[in-house]
Every structure is written in C-alpha cells, then in structure tokens.
Coordinates of C-alpha atoms in Angstrom, one line a residue:
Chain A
X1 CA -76.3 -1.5 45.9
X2 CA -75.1 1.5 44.1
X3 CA -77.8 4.2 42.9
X4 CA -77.9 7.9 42.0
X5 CA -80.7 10.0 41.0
X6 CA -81.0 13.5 39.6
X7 CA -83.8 15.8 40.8
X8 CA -83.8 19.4 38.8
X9 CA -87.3 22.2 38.3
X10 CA -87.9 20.5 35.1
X11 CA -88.0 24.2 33.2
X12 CA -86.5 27.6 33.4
X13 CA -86.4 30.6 31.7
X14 CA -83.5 31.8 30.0
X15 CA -80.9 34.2 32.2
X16 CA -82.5 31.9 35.0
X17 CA -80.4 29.6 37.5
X18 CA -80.7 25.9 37.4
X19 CA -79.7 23.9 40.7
X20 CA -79.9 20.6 40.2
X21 CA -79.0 17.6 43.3
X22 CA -77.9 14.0 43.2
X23 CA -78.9 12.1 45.4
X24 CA -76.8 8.5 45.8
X25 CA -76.7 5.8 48.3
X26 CA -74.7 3.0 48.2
X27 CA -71.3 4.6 49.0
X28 CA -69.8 7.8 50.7
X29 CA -68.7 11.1 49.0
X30 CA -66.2 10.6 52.3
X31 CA -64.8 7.6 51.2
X32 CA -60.8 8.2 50.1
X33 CA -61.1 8.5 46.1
X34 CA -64.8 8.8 45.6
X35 CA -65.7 11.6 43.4
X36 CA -69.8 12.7 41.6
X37 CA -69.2 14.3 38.1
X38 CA -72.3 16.0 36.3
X39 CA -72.4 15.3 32.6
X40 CA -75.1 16.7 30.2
X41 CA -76.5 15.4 26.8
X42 CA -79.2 17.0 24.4
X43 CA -81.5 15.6 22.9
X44 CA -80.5 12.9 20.6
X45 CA -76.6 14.3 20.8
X46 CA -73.4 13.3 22.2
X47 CA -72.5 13.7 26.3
X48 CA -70.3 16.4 27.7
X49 CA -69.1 16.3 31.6
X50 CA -69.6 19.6 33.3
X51 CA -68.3 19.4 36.7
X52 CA -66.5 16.7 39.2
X53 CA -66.4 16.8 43.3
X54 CA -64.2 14.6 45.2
X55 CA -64.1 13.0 48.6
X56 CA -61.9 15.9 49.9
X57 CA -62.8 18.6 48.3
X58 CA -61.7 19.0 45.3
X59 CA -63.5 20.0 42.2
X60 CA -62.7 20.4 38.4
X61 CA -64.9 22.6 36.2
X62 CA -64.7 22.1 32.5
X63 CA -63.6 25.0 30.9
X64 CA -65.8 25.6 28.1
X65 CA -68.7 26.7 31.4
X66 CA -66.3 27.4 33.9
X67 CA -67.6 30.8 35.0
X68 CA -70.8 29.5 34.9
X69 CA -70.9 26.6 37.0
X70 CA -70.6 25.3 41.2
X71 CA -70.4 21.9 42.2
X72 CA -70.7 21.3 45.7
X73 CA -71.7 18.5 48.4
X74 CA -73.5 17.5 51.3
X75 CA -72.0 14.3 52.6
X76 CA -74.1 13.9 55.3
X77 CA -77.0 13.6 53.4
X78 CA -75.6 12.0 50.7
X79 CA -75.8 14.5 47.9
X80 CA -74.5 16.8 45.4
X81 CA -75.3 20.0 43.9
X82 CA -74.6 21.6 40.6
X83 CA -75.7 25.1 40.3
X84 CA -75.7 26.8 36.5
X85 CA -76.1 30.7 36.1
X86 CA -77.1 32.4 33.4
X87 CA -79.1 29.5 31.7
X88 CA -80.2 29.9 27.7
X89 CA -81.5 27.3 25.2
X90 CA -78.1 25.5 24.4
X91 CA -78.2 24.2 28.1
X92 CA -81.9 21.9 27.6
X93 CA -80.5 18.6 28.2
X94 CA -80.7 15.5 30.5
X95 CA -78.7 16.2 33.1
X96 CA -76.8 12.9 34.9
X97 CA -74.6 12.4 37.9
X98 CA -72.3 9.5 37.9
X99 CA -69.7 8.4 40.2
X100 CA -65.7 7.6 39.7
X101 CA -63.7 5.4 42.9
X102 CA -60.4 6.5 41.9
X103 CA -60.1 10.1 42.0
X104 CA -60.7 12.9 39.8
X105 CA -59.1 11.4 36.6
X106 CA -61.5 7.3 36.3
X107 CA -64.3 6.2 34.4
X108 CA -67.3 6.5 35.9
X109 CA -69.2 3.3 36.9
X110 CA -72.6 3.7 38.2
X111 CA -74.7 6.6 36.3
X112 CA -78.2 8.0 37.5
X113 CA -81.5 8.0 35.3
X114 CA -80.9 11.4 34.4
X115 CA -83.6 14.5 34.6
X116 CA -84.9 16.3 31.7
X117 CA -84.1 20.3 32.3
X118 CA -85.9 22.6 29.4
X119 CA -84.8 26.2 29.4
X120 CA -87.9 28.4 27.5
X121 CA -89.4 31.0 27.5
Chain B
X1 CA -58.8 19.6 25.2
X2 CA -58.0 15.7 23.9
X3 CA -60.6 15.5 21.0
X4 CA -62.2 11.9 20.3
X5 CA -63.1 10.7 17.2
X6 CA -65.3 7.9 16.7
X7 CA -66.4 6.1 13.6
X8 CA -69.0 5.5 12.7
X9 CA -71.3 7.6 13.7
X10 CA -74.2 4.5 12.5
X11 CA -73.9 1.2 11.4
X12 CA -76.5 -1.3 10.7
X13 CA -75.9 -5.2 11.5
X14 CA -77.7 -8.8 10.9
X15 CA -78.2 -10.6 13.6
X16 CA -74.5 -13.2 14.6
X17 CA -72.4 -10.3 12.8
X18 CA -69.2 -9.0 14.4
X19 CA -69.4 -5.4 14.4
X20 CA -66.3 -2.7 15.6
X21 CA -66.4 1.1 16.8
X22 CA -63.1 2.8 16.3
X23 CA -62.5 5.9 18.3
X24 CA -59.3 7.9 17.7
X25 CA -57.9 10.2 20.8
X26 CA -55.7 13.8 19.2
X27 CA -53.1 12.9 21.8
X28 CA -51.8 9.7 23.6
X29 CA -54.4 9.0 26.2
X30 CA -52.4 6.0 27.8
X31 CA -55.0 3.6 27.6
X32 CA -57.0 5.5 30.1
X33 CA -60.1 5.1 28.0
X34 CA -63.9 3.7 28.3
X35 CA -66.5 2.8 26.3
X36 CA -70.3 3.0 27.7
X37 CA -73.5 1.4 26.0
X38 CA -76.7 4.1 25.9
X39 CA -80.0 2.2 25.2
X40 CA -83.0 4.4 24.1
X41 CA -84.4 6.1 27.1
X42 CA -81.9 4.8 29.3
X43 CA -78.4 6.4 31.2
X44 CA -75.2 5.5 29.4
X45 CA -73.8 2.1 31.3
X46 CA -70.2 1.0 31.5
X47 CA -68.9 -1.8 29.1
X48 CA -65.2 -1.4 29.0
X49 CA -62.3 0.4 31.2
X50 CA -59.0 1.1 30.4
X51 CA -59.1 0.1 27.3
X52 CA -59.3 -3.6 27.3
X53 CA -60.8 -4.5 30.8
X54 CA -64.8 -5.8 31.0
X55 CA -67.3 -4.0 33.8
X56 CA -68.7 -6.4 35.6
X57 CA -71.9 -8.1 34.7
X58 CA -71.0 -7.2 30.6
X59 CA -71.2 -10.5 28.3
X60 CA -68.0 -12.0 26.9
X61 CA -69.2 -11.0 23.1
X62 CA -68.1 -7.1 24.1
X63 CA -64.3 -6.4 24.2
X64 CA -62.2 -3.9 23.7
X65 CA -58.4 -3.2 22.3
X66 CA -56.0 -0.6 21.7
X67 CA -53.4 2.1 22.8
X68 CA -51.6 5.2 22.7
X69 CA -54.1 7.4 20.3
X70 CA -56.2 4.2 18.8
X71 CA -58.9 2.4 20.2
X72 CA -61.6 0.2 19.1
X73 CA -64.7 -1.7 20.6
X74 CA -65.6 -5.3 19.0
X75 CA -69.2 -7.2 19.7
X76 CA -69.2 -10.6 18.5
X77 CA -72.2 -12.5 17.5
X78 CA -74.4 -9.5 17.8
X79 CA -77.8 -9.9 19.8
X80 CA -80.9 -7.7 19.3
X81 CA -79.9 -6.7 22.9
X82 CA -77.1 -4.8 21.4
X83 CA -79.0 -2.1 19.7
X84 CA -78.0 0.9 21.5
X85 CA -75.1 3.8 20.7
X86 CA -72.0 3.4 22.1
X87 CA -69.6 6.5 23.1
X88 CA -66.1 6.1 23.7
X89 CA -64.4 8.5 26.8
X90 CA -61.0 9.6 27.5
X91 CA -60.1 9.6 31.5
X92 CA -56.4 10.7 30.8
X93 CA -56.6 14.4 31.6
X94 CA -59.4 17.1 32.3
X95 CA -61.4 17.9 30.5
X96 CA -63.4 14.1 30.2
X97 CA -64.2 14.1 26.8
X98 CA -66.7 11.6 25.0
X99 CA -66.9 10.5 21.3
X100 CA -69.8 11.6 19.3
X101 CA -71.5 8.2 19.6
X102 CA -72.3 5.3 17.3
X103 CA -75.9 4.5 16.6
X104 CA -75.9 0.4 16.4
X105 CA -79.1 -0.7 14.5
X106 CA -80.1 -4.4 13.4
X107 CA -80.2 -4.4 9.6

C-alpha cells in the first residue's frame, strides 16, 4: 500500500526557512523511474508543483522559485526534503508530496494529506 | 511555460446530469494530460491519465477525451459523490502546470 505524508513547523516568520519532509512507504525512491514532486496550493486556490526528485538523482525546480528552493532525499529512510528560503506571505499553503513511476515527466498517482504551512508575523 | 485553461471555473448540476470540464493547453501537449478530483479537506486524487485512460478504482461514469491542445472530462449520471473541483494537469514538459480548477456543486 502506497502512502505519503507531509510533516512541516506549521508557521514561520517571513525571511524565515521552511523545511518540510515526506515521508512514504510503499515503494522505493531507488526504484528505476520513481520520482517525489512537492506541489503547493492556497487556500481555496488552484495547485502549483515546486520541485521533483528522481530515483537517480535528478531534480527539476520550477522556475518561477528556482533560486529559492532544494529538493533532496534520503532513500534509506524513505524520505524527501524540500527546503524554501526566504519565506513571505505568498508561500502559506498546504504543502503535498506526491509520487510519479515513470520519470520526471508522468502524472502523479498517489498524493499525501498535505500540511498546512502559515508564514506570519 | 504551457498555460492551461479550464472552463468553467463552477458549475452547478441536478442529480443523473452529464456534466463536462474543458481544459485547453497554449501548446500541443501530446495527450500527456491528467485530470485529478479534490474533495473538500481532502489531497487532490487521480481520475484520468493520458488523456483518456481511467486510474484504477475510478467508476466508469468519469471519462476523459481529447488531443493535441483540447481536452475535456465527462461525468455521466452525476452522484452526490461527485461534488468536488476538478483540475486538469499537463505532464508534457516542465514546468507541470495545473488548470485553475472547477468547483462541481449539486444544483
């Protein structure tokens, strides 16, 4: 059975950084084609993906937050990380991992519950 | 970045009625598209890949058709079950980019 779940600090102050993990079971981030994307959505607004990582390696950022984000992993222990600097208002969201089989360009299948991150002062 | 438009952003059903979501990609995205089902409080789910083909464990009613920059999501027989908002996704080049949603409520 496939799971993911998103564990973050909840809030932060703005200029602060936000590290958040996903933690999965049910497959192996060194399985050949298995890739985690984070993808964030505000309240009551649409979903944008920030960040992918890939079974060897690889990682795509998107653009738009490029400078301010690092995905990484941990496939021992069955995780990955998404790190944003330089947090402000516009970045209070549910934050989701979700996983792709394919590579970096699929759908993605199996989504965590997602965890609330409020950036205030 | 491929931009994708959906329509409409709500739409309000009876109960039996056969509703469709249109979402149109700025460039030819091959088919490589997906549309997901977000209930209130709940993580967006998977109802349709590539276009046309149904996730596993979705009911027959849900389909999905289309191509090159065109694409649409059709629920027959709509069930109280379906209330939810639907996105659309293009998986044809980085960055992934969603559609603003659909907010399906029963009229």
């Amino acid at each position: 059975q496939v799971t993911l779940k998103e564990s973050g600090p909840g809030i932060l102050q703005p200029s602060q950084t936000l590290s958040l993990t996903c933690s999965f079971s049910g497959f192996s981030l060194s399985t050949s084609g298995i890739c985690v994307s984070w993808i964030r959505q505000p309240s009551g607004k649409g979903l944008e993906w920030l960040a992918t990582i890939c079974w060897e390696d690889s990682k795509g950022y998107n653009p738009s937050l490029k400078n301010r984000l690092t995905i990484s992993k941990d496939t021992s222990n069955n995780q990955a990380f998404l790190k944003i600097t330089s947090v402000d208002t516009a970045d209070t969201a549910i934050y989701y991992c979700a996983r792709t089989t394919e590579g970096i360009l699929y759908y993605f299948d199996y989504w965590g519950q997602g965890v609330m991150v409020t950036v205030s002062s | 970045d491929i931009q994708m438009t959906q329509s409409p952003a709500s739409l309000s059903a009876s109960l039996g009625e056969t509703v469709t979501i249109e979402c149109r990609a700025s460039e030819d995205i091959y088919s490589n598209l997906a549309w997901y089902q977000q209930k209130p409080g709940n993580s967006p789910q998977l109802l349709i890949y590539d276009a046309n083909s149904l996730a596993d464990g979705v009911p027959s009613r849900f389909s999905g058709s289309g191509s090159g920059t065109q694409y649409s999501l059709k629920i027959n027989s709509l069930q109280s079950e379906d209330v939810a908002s639907y996105f659309c996704q293009q998986y044809n080049n980085y960055p992934y980019t969603f559609g603003a949603g659909t907010k399906l409520e029963l009229k």
